[in-house]
Amino acid sequence: MHVINGQRTPGTGPEFVRRSPATGAEVARYRLASPADVDAAVTAAAEAFPGWKNTTPGERSDLLFALAAGLEARAAELAELESAQTGKSIRLATEFDVPGSIDNARFFAGAARQLTGLAACSYWPNSTSMTRREPIGVIGSIAPWNYPLQMAAWKIFPAVAAGNTIVLKTSELTPGTSLILAEVAAEVGFPPGVINVIAGDGQSAGEALVRDERVVMTSFTGSTAVGRKVMEMCAAKGARVHLELGGKAPFVVFDDADVEAAARGAVAGSLINGGQDCTAATRAIVHRSIFEDFCTRVTELMNGVIIGDPADEATDLGSLISAEHRDRVAAVVDRARAAGAQIRCGGTIPATASGTEDSAYYAPTLITGIGTGAEVWREEIFGPVLVAMPFDDEDEAIELANDTVYGLAASAWTTTTRRALRAAAEIEAGCVWINEHIPIISEMPHGGYKASGFGKDMSQYSFDEYTQVKHVLIDESPDAHREWQDIIFTTDKERA
Ligand code: NAD
């Protein structure tokens, strides 16, 4: 199913069945979006754009507030579906994914009325200049499977708040909640074609969307490898691109840190969403004097985490997205083990009461005894796996934190203001938390440095992606003469 032009529409691509990666139960059966479906969605968005761009910010704001209320009314259903299609725990979906998405709608409902620019002023003789911040047109967005509803929210709300229309392609694995979002949007009065959601695979539907000449900007969240392909496709047609890519977040613990707070932060920050989170804590860089205490406590906490049926309120950690992904995670850990790393806890596929052989569970894992060349230090694993490495001095800690091609998020744990400020300034990442790891806030920008991409989601900064700025100059000269034109009109000058 897809939502095109405000209507639920069956796709015309091959049939696809999505099963819960935890229990194997069928969650969705539908036909994937084909290039023809992409074409229909882009046509709807292109036809809706002239009308939508001329709505007032106030009208757009009202609709976004109504959409937030509509989503809130279906919050329980959204949480259940998000949990079923991804394998994440129902508590995570209920307390994080769904309210986070609704909050984002409310933020952009307010922000729509606060688009900023330079004040009108006279910069040129006898004139007033002002700027207009205008929408761009049809946006194509491509989202990953890890936080389907939140990714849809982050892409759709700023785009439509700014007056653009959008076609969002969700991952074929996790279409349900993004489709409900589009359906609720239609119910609360968004004009047909403003918000279109299609579910399809990357090579067929994704590429068709990015390559479509009517799509003036692609906003992509996903892996760095695919992000680079998307950038090439956008370059070929000279269109804008916004990339939110992978991460390998450092988690730096100085010797003056509260070790208990840091250990709890590391466990929650590395296990959130089964570690399938681009900002997850993945590399703990810990002062040697507290390294063993930290690792011991992390191990205790990881061993206490309850793994099980995502639908069970008692479950702390559900399954990964698929058995194939679980096997990829397991293989990376097995290679580290074979290379001599110490697996302090986890490193196994746990048997659970609710699971089958194909259930995508993986145990929380702490790895030590590796060097900076190790695969587990360098590569994004996207599973519940934390590696830890000791350091001796502050310069080395910062160097290790920056020893990655990625730069999405990081945290530093210290009770010293000077160290906190140094870490905030010197760690190369789009977000540095101090004594925290994970909070992402609608009012604040989210986006990468280095190979983690460029451009911002969330916050007023996202409008820099979804708008273009026009200079309007109004001449107030009392007569036909303009001084600068004397360059051209020599005879006029001589006459004068
Ligand atoms: P992915 O790159 O495999 O896929 C992402 C999306 O791109 C999917 O919708 C997929 O269908 C589509 N796609 C794949 N090939 C395509 C192509 N050739 N043309 C157009 N679209 C194509 O990523 P994933 O496995 O779904 O998600 C995990 C990745 O996403 C991780 O690397 C993670 O770090 C990243 N991520 C980043 C952020 C962020 O904010 N920076 C947030 C969440 C996830």
Coordinates of C-alpha atoms and ligand atoms in Angstrom, one line a residue:
M1 CA 0.0 0.0 0.0
H2 CA 1.1 3.6 -0.7
V3 CA -0.5 7.0 -0.1
I4 CA -0.5 8.9 -3.4
N5 CA -2.6 12.0 -3.9
G6 CA -4.3 11.6 -0.5
Q7 CA -5.5 8.1 -1.3
R8 CA -4.4 4.6 -0.2
T9 CA -3.2 3.0 -3.4
P10 CA -2.1 -0.6 -4.1
G11 CA 1.3 -0.7 -5.7
T12 CA 2.1 -2.2 -9.1
G13 CA 5.5 -3.7 -8.2
P14 CA 6.2 -7.3 -7.0
E15 CA 4.4 -8.6 -3.9
F16 CA 6.3 -8.3 -0.7
V17 CA 5.6 -9.9 2.7
R18 CA 7.0 -8.4 5.9
R19 CA 7.2 -10.6 8.9
S20 CA 8.0 -9.6 12.5
P21 CA 11.8 -10.2 12.9
A22 CA 11.1 -11.3 16.4
T23 CA 8.1 -13.7 16.1
G24 CA 7.8 -14.4 12.4
A25 CA 4.2 -13.2 12.4
E26 CA 3.1 -11.5 9.2
V27 CA 3.0 -7.7 9.6
A28 CA 2.4 -6.5 6.1
R29 CA 1.7 -8.0 2.6
Y30 CA 1.6 -5.5 -0.2
R31 CA 2.9 -4.7 -3.7
L32 CA 6.1 -2.7 -3.7
A33 CA 6.1 0.7 -5.4
S34 CA 7.2 0.4 -9.0
P35 CA 8.8 3.3 -11.1
A36 CA 5.3 3.9 -12.4
D37 CA 4.0 4.4 -8.8
V38 CA 6.9 6.8 -8.2
D39 CA 5.9 8.7 -11.3
A40 CA 2.3 8.9 -10.1
A41 CA 3.4 10.2 -6.6
V42 CA 5.8 12.8 -8.1
T43 CA 3.0 13.9 -10.5
A44 CA 0.7 14.4 -7.5
A45 CA 3.3 16.3 -5.6
A46 CA 4.1 18.5 -8.6
E47 CA 0.5 19.3 -9.2
A48 CA -0.1 20.1 -5.5
F49 CA 2.9 22.4 -5.2
P50 CA 1.6 25.7 -6.8
G51 CA -1.4 25.7 -4.4
W52 CA 0.5 24.6 -1.4
K53 CA 3.3 27.1 -1.7
N54 CA 0.7 29.9 -1.7
T55 CA -0.9 28.8 1.6
T56 CA 0.0 31.1 4.5
P57 CA 2.3 29.8 7.3
G58 CA -0.7 30.1 9.6
E59 CA -2.7 27.7 7.4
R60 CA 0.2 25.2 7.3
S61 CA 0.7 25.5 11.0
D62 CA -3.0 24.7 11.7
L63 CA -2.8 21.6 9.6
L64 CA 0.4 20.4 11.3
F65 CA -1.2 20.9 14.7
A66 CA -4.2 18.9 13.5
L67 CA -1.9 16.2 12.2
A68 CA -0.1 16.0 15.6
A69 CA -3.5 15.6 17.3
G70 CA -4.6 12.9 14.7
L71 CA -1.4 11.0 15.3
E72 CA -1.8 11.3 19.1
A73 CA -5.3 9.8 18.8
R74 CA -3.7 6.8 17.1
A75 CA -0.6 6.6 19.3
A76 CA -1.2 3.1 20.7
E77 CA -1.8 1.7 17.3
L78 CA 1.3 3.4 15.9
A79 CA 3.5 2.1 18.7
E80 CA 2.2 -1.4 18.3
L81 CA 2.8 -1.4 14.5
E82 CA 6.2 0.3 14.9
S83 CA 7.3 -2.4 17.4
A84 CA 5.9 -5.2 15.2
Q85 CA 7.5 -4.1 12.0
T86 CA 10.9 -3.3 13.4
G87 CA 11.3 -5.7 16.3
K88 CA 11.9 -2.8 18.8
S89 CA 10.4 -3.0 22.2
I90 CA 6.9 -1.7 22.7
R91 CA 8.3 0.6 25.5
L92 CA 10.7 2.2 23.1
A93 CA 8.0 2.7 20.5
T94 CA 5.5 4.1 23.0
E95 CA 7.9 6.3 25.0
F96 CA 10.3 7.5 22.2
D97 CA 9.3 6.9 18.6
V98 CA 5.6 8.0 18.7
P99 CA 5.8 11.0 21.1
G100 CA 9.0 12.1 19.5
S101 CA 7.3 12.2 16.1
I102 CA 4.2 14.1 17.5
D103 CA 6.5 16.6 19.2
N104 CA 8.2 17.2 15.9
A105 CA 4.9 17.9 14.2
R106 CA 4.1 20.5 16.9
F107 CA 7.5 22.0 16.7
F108 CA 7.2 22.6 12.9
A109 CA 3.7 23.8 13.3
G110 CA 5.1 26.6 15.4
A111 CA 8.3 27.1 13.4
A112 CA 6.3 27.5 10.2
R113 CA 5.3 30.9 11.5
Q114 CA 8.8 31.9 12.5
L115 CA 10.7 31.7 9.2
T116 CA 13.6 34.1 9.7
G117 CA 15.7 36.3 7.3
L118 CA 17.6 39.5 7.2
A119 CA 15.5 42.6 8.0
A120 CA 14.5 44.8 5.1
C121 CA 17.1 47.6 4.8
S122 CA 18.5 50.2 2.3
Y123 CA 21.9 48.8 1.1
W124 CA 21.8 50.6 -2.3
P125 CA 21.0 54.2 -3.1
N126 CA 17.3 55.1 -3.1
S127 CA 16.1 51.5 -2.5
T128 CA 14.9 49.0 0.0
S129 CA 16.1 45.4 -0.1
M130 CA 14.4 42.5 1.6
T131 CA 14.5 38.7 1.4
R132 CA 11.8 36.2 0.7
R133 CA 12.3 32.7 2.0
E134 CA 10.5 30.5 -0.5
P135 CA 9.9 26.7 -0.8
I136 CA 11.8 24.8 -3.4
G137 CA 9.3 22.5 -5.0
V138 CA 8.9 18.7 -4.9
I139 CA 11.1 17.1 -2.3
G140 CA 12.0 13.4 -2.6
S141 CA 12.9 11.8 0.7
I142 CA 14.4 8.4 1.3
A143 CA 14.2 6.9 4.8
P144 CA 15.9 3.9 6.5
W145 CA 14.1 1.2 8.5
N146 CA 15.5 1.9 12.0
Y147 CA 13.0 4.6 13.2
P148 CA 10.5 4.6 10.4
L149 CA 7.9 7.0 11.9
Q150 CA 10.5 9.4 13.3
M151 CA 12.4 9.5 10.0
A152 CA 9.1 10.2 8.2
A153 CA 8.4 13.0 10.7
W154 CA 11.8 14.5 10.4
K155 CA 11.6 14.6 6.6
I156 CA 8.0 15.5 6.0
F157 CA 7.2 18.2 8.6
P158 CA 9.9 20.8 7.9
A159 CA 9.4 20.3 4.1
V160 CA 5.7 20.9 4.2
A161 CA 5.9 23.6 6.9
A162 CA 8.1 25.5 4.5
G163 CA 5.6 25.1 1.7
N164 CA 7.1 22.2 -0.3
T165 CA 5.3 19.1 -1.3
I166 CA 6.9 15.7 -0.7
V167 CA 7.2 12.1 -1.8
L168 CA 8.7 10.0 0.9
K169 CA 10.0 6.5 0.1
T170 CA 10.1 4.4 3.2
S171 CA 12.1 1.2 3.5
E172 CA 10.1 -1.7 2.1
L173 CA 10.7 -3.5 5.4
T174 CA 8.8 -0.9 7.5
P175 CA 6.1 0.9 5.6
G176 CA 3.2 0.8 8.1
T177 CA 3.5 3.8 10.3
S178 CA 4.7 6.3 7.6
L179 CA 1.6 5.3 5.6
I180 CA -0.7 6.0 8.6
L181 CA 1.0 9.4 9.0
A182 CA 0.1 10.2 5.3
E183 CA -3.4 8.9 5.8
V184 CA -4.0 11.0 8.9
A185 CA -2.6 14.0 7.0
A186 CA -5.2 13.5 4.3
E187 CA -8.0 13.1 7.0
V188 CA -7.1 16.3 8.8
G189 CA -7.2 18.3 5.6
F190 CA -3.8 18.4 3.9
P191 CA -4.6 18.9 0.2
P192 CA -4.1 15.7 -1.9
G193 CA -0.6 15.4 -3.3
V194 CA 1.1 17.5 -0.6
I195 CA 2.3 14.4 1.4
N196 CA 2.8 11.2 -0.5
V197 CA 4.3 8.1 1.0
I198 CA 5.4 5.1 -1.0
A199 CA 7.1 1.9 0.1
G200 CA 9.6 0.3 -2.2
D201 CA 13.1 -1.0 -2.5
G202 CA 16.1 1.2 -3.1
Q203 CA 17.2 0.2 -6.6
S204 CA 13.8 0.4 -8.2
A205 CA 11.6 3.0 -6.4
G206 CA 14.5 4.8 -4.6
E207 CA 16.5 5.5 -7.8
A208 CA 13.4 6.4 -9.8
L209 CA 12.5 9.0 -7.2
V210 CA 16.0 10.5 -6.9
R211 CA 16.5 10.6 -10.7
D212 CA 13.1 12.2 -11.5
E213 CA 13.8 15.6 -12.9
R214 CA 10.8 17.2 -11.2
V215 CA 12.3 16.3 -7.8
V216 CA 14.3 19.4 -7.0
M217 CA 15.9 18.1 -3.8
T218 CA 16.6 14.7 -2.3
S219 CA 16.8 14.4 1.5
F220 CA 18.3 11.0 2.2
T221 CA 18.9 9.2 5.5
G222 CA 20.7 5.9 5.4
S223 CA 24.1 4.4 5.0
T224 CA 27.1 6.4 3.8
A225 CA 27.6 4.1 0.8
V226 CA 24.1 4.6 -0.6
G227 CA 24.2 8.3 0.4
R228 CA 27.2 8.7 -2.0
K229 CA 25.3 7.0 -4.8
V230 CA 22.3 9.3 -4.2
M231 CA 24.7 12.3 -4.3
E232 CA 26.0 11.2 -7.7
M233 CA 22.5 10.9 -9.0
C234 CA 21.6 14.3 -7.8
A235 CA 24.8 15.7 -9.3
A236 CA 23.9 14.3 -12.7
K237 CA 20.7 16.4 -12.7
G238 CA 22.2 19.4 -10.8
A239 CA 19.7 19.0 -7.9
R240 CA 20.1 19.7 -4.2
V241 CA 20.9 16.9 -1.8
H242 CA 20.8 16.6 2.0
L243 CA 22.5 13.6 3.5
E244 CA 22.1 12.1 7.0
L245 CA 24.4 9.1 7.0
G246 CA 26.2 6.6 9.2
G247 CA 27.9 7.1 12.6
K248 CA 30.4 5.6 14.9
A249 CA 29.9 7.7 18.0
P250 CA 32.7 8.1 20.6
F251 CA 31.8 8.0 24.2
V252 CA 34.7 9.6 26.2
V253 CA 34.9 9.0 29.9
F254 CA 37.5 11.2 31.8
D255 CA 38.9 10.2 35.1
D256 CA 36.9 12.7 37.0
A257 CA 33.6 11.4 35.6
D258 CA 30.8 9.8 37.7
V259 CA 31.5 6.2 36.6
E260 CA 28.1 4.9 37.5
A261 CA 26.4 7.6 35.4
A262 CA 28.8 6.9 32.6
A263 CA 28.3 3.2 32.7
R264 CA 24.5 3.6 32.7
G265 CA 24.8 6.1 29.8
A266 CA 27.0 3.8 27.8
V267 CA 24.6 0.8 28.2
A268 CA 21.5 2.8 27.4
G269 CA 23.3 4.7 24.6
S270 CA 24.7 1.6 22.9
L271 CA 21.5 -0.6 23.3
I272 CA 18.9 2.0 22.3
N273 CA 16.9 0.5 19.4
G274 CA 19.2 -2.6 19.5
G275 CA 22.1 -0.3 18.6
Q276 CA 20.5 0.3 15.2
D277 CA 20.8 4.0 15.8
C278 CA 23.2 6.2 13.9
T279 CA 24.0 8.2 17.0
A280 CA 24.4 5.1 19.3
A281 CA 27.4 5.0 21.6
T282 CA 29.8 2.6 19.9
R283 CA 33.3 3.4 21.0
A284 CA 33.9 3.9 24.7
I285 CA 37.2 5.7 25.3
V286 CA 37.8 5.5 29.0
H287 CA 40.7 6.8 31.2
R288 CA 42.9 3.9 32.2
S289 CA 42.5 4.5 35.9
I290 CA 38.8 3.8 35.7
F291 CA 38.7 1.5 32.7
E292 CA 38.2 -1.8 34.6
D293 CA 35.6 -0.4 37.0
F294 CA 33.7 1.0 33.9
C295 CA 33.9 -2.3 32.0
T296 CA 32.8 -4.3 35.0
R297 CA 29.8 -2.1 35.6
V298 CA 28.8 -2.0 31.9
T299 CA 29.0 -5.8 31.8
E300 CA 26.8 -6.1 34.9
L301 CA 24.2 -3.8 33.4
M302 CA 24.3 -5.4 30.0
N303 CA 23.8 -8.8 31.5
G304 CA 20.7 -7.5 33.4
V305 CA 18.9 -6.4 30.3
I306 CA 15.8 -8.4 29.5
I307 CA 15.7 -9.6 25.9
G308 CA 12.4 -10.8 24.6
D309 CA 9.2 -10.4 22.7
P310 CA 9.0 -6.8 21.6
A311 CA 5.3 -6.7 22.4
D312 CA 5.9 -7.5 26.1
E313 CA 6.0 -4.5 28.4
A314 CA 8.7 -6.2 30.4
T315 CA 11.1 -6.4 27.5
D316 CA 14.1 -4.0 27.5
L317 CA 15.6 -5.1 24.2
G318 CA 13.6 -6.5 21.3
S319 CA 15.1 -8.0 18.2
L320 CA 17.1 -6.5 15.4
I321 CA 15.5 -5.7 12.0
S322 CA 16.1 -9.1 10.4
A323 CA 17.8 -12.4 10.8
E324 CA 20.2 -11.4 8.0
H325 CA 21.2 -8.3 9.9
R326 CA 21.6 -10.3 13.1
D327 CA 24.0 -12.6 11.2
R328 CA 26.0 -9.6 9.9
V329 CA 26.4 -8.3 13.5
A330 CA 27.3 -11.8 14.8
A331 CA 29.9 -12.2 12.0
V332 CA 31.6 -8.9 12.9
V333 CA 31.8 -9.9 16.6
D334 CA 33.0 -13.4 15.7
R335 CA 35.8 -11.9 13.5
A336 CA 36.9 -9.7 16.5
R337 CA 36.9 -12.7 18.8
A338 CA 39.0 -14.7 16.3
A339 CA 41.4 -11.8 16.1
G340 CA 42.0 -12.0 19.8
A341 CA 39.5 -9.4 21.2
Q342 CA 38.0 -10.0 24.6
I343 CA 34.2 -10.4 24.5
R344 CA 33.3 -9.3 28.1
C345 CA 29.7 -10.1 27.7
G346 CA 27.3 -11.1 24.9
G347 CA 28.7 -12.1 21.6
T348 CA 25.9 -14.6 21.2
I349 CA 22.5 -15.1 19.6
P350 CA 20.3 -15.7 22.7
A351 CA 17.5 -18.2 22.9
T352 CA 14.3 -16.5 24.0
A353 CA 11.0 -17.8 25.1
S354 CA 9.1 -16.1 22.3
G355 CA 11.7 -16.6 19.6
T356 CA 12.1 -19.0 16.7
E357 CA 15.4 -19.9 14.9
D358 CA 15.0 -16.9 12.7
S359 CA 14.3 -14.4 15.5
A360 CA 16.7 -11.6 15.1
Y361 CA 17.8 -11.3 18.7
Y362 CA 21.4 -10.5 19.6
A363 CA 22.8 -10.2 23.1
P364 CA 24.3 -6.9 24.4
T365 CA 28.0 -7.2 23.8
L366 CA 31.0 -5.4 25.2
I367 CA 34.4 -5.9 23.4
T368 CA 37.8 -4.9 24.7
G369 CA 41.4 -5.7 23.8
I370 CA 41.3 -4.3 20.3
G371 CA 43.5 -1.8 18.4
T372 CA 42.4 1.2 16.3
G373 CA 42.8 -0.8 13.1
A374 CA 40.1 -3.3 14.3
E375 CA 37.0 -3.7 12.2
V376 CA 34.8 -3.2 15.3
W377 CA 36.6 0.1 16.0
R378 CA 36.3 1.4 12.5
E379 CA 33.1 0.1 10.9
E380 CA 29.5 0.8 11.7
I381 CA 28.1 -2.4 13.2
F382 CA 24.5 -1.2 13.8
G383 CA 23.9 -3.7 16.6
P384 CA 24.0 -3.9 20.4
V385 CA 27.8 -3.9 20.5
L386 CA 30.0 -1.5 22.4
V387 CA 33.8 -1.5 22.1
A388 CA 35.9 0.0 24.9
M389 CA 39.5 1.3 24.7
P390 CA 41.6 2.9 27.5
F391 CA 43.5 6.2 27.2
D392 CA 46.1 7.9 29.3
D393 CA 45.9 11.6 28.6
E394 CA 43.4 14.1 27.4
D395 CA 45.0 14.8 24.0
E396 CA 44.9 11.1 23.3
A397 CA 41.2 10.9 24.3
I398 CA 40.3 13.6 21.8
E399 CA 42.5 12.0 19.1
L400 CA 40.8 8.6 19.6
A401 CA 37.3 10.3 19.6
N402 CA 38.2 11.8 16.2
D403 CA 39.8 8.6 14.8
T404 CA 36.8 7.9 12.5
V405 CA 35.6 8.9 9.1
Y406 CA 32.2 9.6 10.7
G407 CA 31.1 12.7 12.7
L408 CA 27.5 12.4 13.6
A409 CA 27.4 12.4 17.4
A410 CA 29.6 12.0 20.4
S411 CA 29.6 12.4 24.2
A412 CA 32.1 13.3 26.9
W413 CA 31.7 12.4 30.5
T414 CA 33.5 14.7 33.0
T415 CA 32.8 16.9 36.0
T416 CA 35.3 19.6 34.9
T417 CA 33.9 22.5 32.9
R418 CA 37.2 23.1 31.1
R419 CA 37.3 19.5 29.8
A420 CA 33.7 19.6 28.9
L421 CA 34.2 22.7 26.8
R422 CA 37.3 21.4 25.2
A423 CA 35.6 18.2 24.2
A424 CA 32.6 20.2 22.9
A425 CA 34.9 22.3 20.8
E426 CA 37.4 19.7 19.5
I427 CA 35.3 16.6 18.9
E428 CA 34.4 16.6 15.2
A429 CA 30.7 15.8 15.3
G430 CA 27.4 17.4 14.6
C431 CA 26.3 16.9 18.2
V432 CA 28.4 16.6 21.4
W433 CA 26.5 15.6 24.6
I434 CA 28.2 16.2 27.9
N435 CA 27.3 13.7 30.6
E436 CA 24.5 12.4 28.4
H437 CA 24.2 10.4 25.2
I438 CA 21.1 10.2 22.9
P439 CA 18.7 13.0 23.6
I440 CA 17.6 14.4 20.2
I441 CA 15.5 17.5 20.5
S442 CA 13.1 19.1 18.0
E443 CA 14.4 22.6 18.7
M444 CA 18.0 21.6 18.0
P445 CA 19.8 20.7 14.7
H446 CA 20.7 17.1 14.0
G447 CA 23.2 16.3 11.2
G448 CA 26.6 15.1 10.5
Y449 CA 30.2 16.3 10.0
K450 CA 32.7 14.4 7.8
A451 CA 31.3 11.1 6.2
S452 CA 28.1 11.4 8.3
G453 CA 26.8 13.8 5.7
F454 CA 25.7 17.4 5.6
G455 CA 22.5 19.4 6.1
K456 CA 20.3 19.5 9.2
D457 CA 17.2 17.7 10.3
M458 CA 15.0 19.3 13.1
S459 CA 15.1 22.8 14.3
Q460 CA 14.9 26.1 12.5
Y461 CA 18.2 25.1 10.7
S462 CA 16.3 22.5 8.7
F463 CA 14.6 25.4 6.9
D464 CA 18.0 26.2 5.3
E465 CA 17.6 22.9 3.5
Y466 CA 14.0 23.2 2.5
T467 CA 13.8 26.8 1.4
Q468 CA 15.6 29.1 -1.0
V469 CA 16.2 32.8 -0.3
K470 CA 15.4 35.5 -2.8
H471 CA 16.6 39.0 -2.8
V472 CA 13.9 41.6 -3.6
L473 CA 15.1 45.2 -4.3
I474 CA 12.5 47.9 -4.6
D475 CA 13.8 51.1 -6.2
E476 CA 12.5 54.4 -4.8
S477 CA 14.2 56.8 -7.2
P478 CA 12.2 59.9 -7.8
D479 CA 13.0 60.0 -11.6
A480 CA 14.4 57.9 -14.4
H481 CA 18.0 58.5 -13.7
R482 CA 20.1 55.8 -11.8
E483 CA 23.6 56.8 -11.1
W484 CA 25.2 53.4 -11.8
Q485 CA 23.6 53.3 -15.3
D486 CA 26.0 56.1 -16.2
I487 CA 28.5 53.3 -16.9
I488 CA 26.4 52.4 -19.9
F489 CA 24.9 55.7 -20.8
T490 CA 28.1 57.7 -21.5
T491 CA 26.2 60.3 -23.6
D492 CA 23.8 60.8 -20.7
K493 CA 26.8 61.4 -18.4
E494 CA 28.2 63.9 -20.8
R495 CA 24.9 65.6 -21.1
A496 CA 24.7 65.8 -17.3
Ligands
NAD1 P1 20.5 2.0 3.5 O1 21.4 3.0 3.0 O2 20.7 0.6 3.0 O3 19.0 2.4 3.0 C1 18.4 3.6 3.3 C2 17.3 3.9 2.3 O4 17.9 4.1 1.0 C3 16.3 2.8 2.2 O5 15.0 3.4 2.0 C4 16.7 2.1 0.9 O6 15.6 1.4 0.3 C5 17.2 3.3 0.1 N1 18.1 2.9 -1.0 C6 19.0 1.8 -1.1 N2 19.7 1.9 -2.2 C7 19.2 2.9 -2.9 C8 19.6 3.5 -4.2 N3 20.5 2.9 -5.0 N4 18.9 4.6 -4.6 C9 18.0 5.2 -3.8 N5 17.7 4.7 -2.5 C10 18.3 3.6 -2.1 O7 20.4 2.1 5.1 P2 19.5 1.3 6.1 O8 20.2 -0.1 6.2 O9 18.1 1.3 5.7 O10 19.7 2.1 7.4 C11 20.8 2.0 8.2 C12 21.8 3.2 7.9 O11 21.1 4.4 8.1 C13 22.9 3.2 8.9 O12 24.1 3.5 8.1 C14 22.6 4.4 9.8 O13 23.7 5.0 10.4 C15 21.9 5.3 8.8 N6 21.1 6.3 9.6 C16 21.5 7.6 9.7 C17 20.7 8.5 10.4 C18 21.2 10.0 10.5 O14 20.4 10.8 11.0 N7 22.4 10.3 10.1 C19 19.5 8.1 11.0 C20 19.1 6.8 10.9 C21 19.9 5.9 10.1

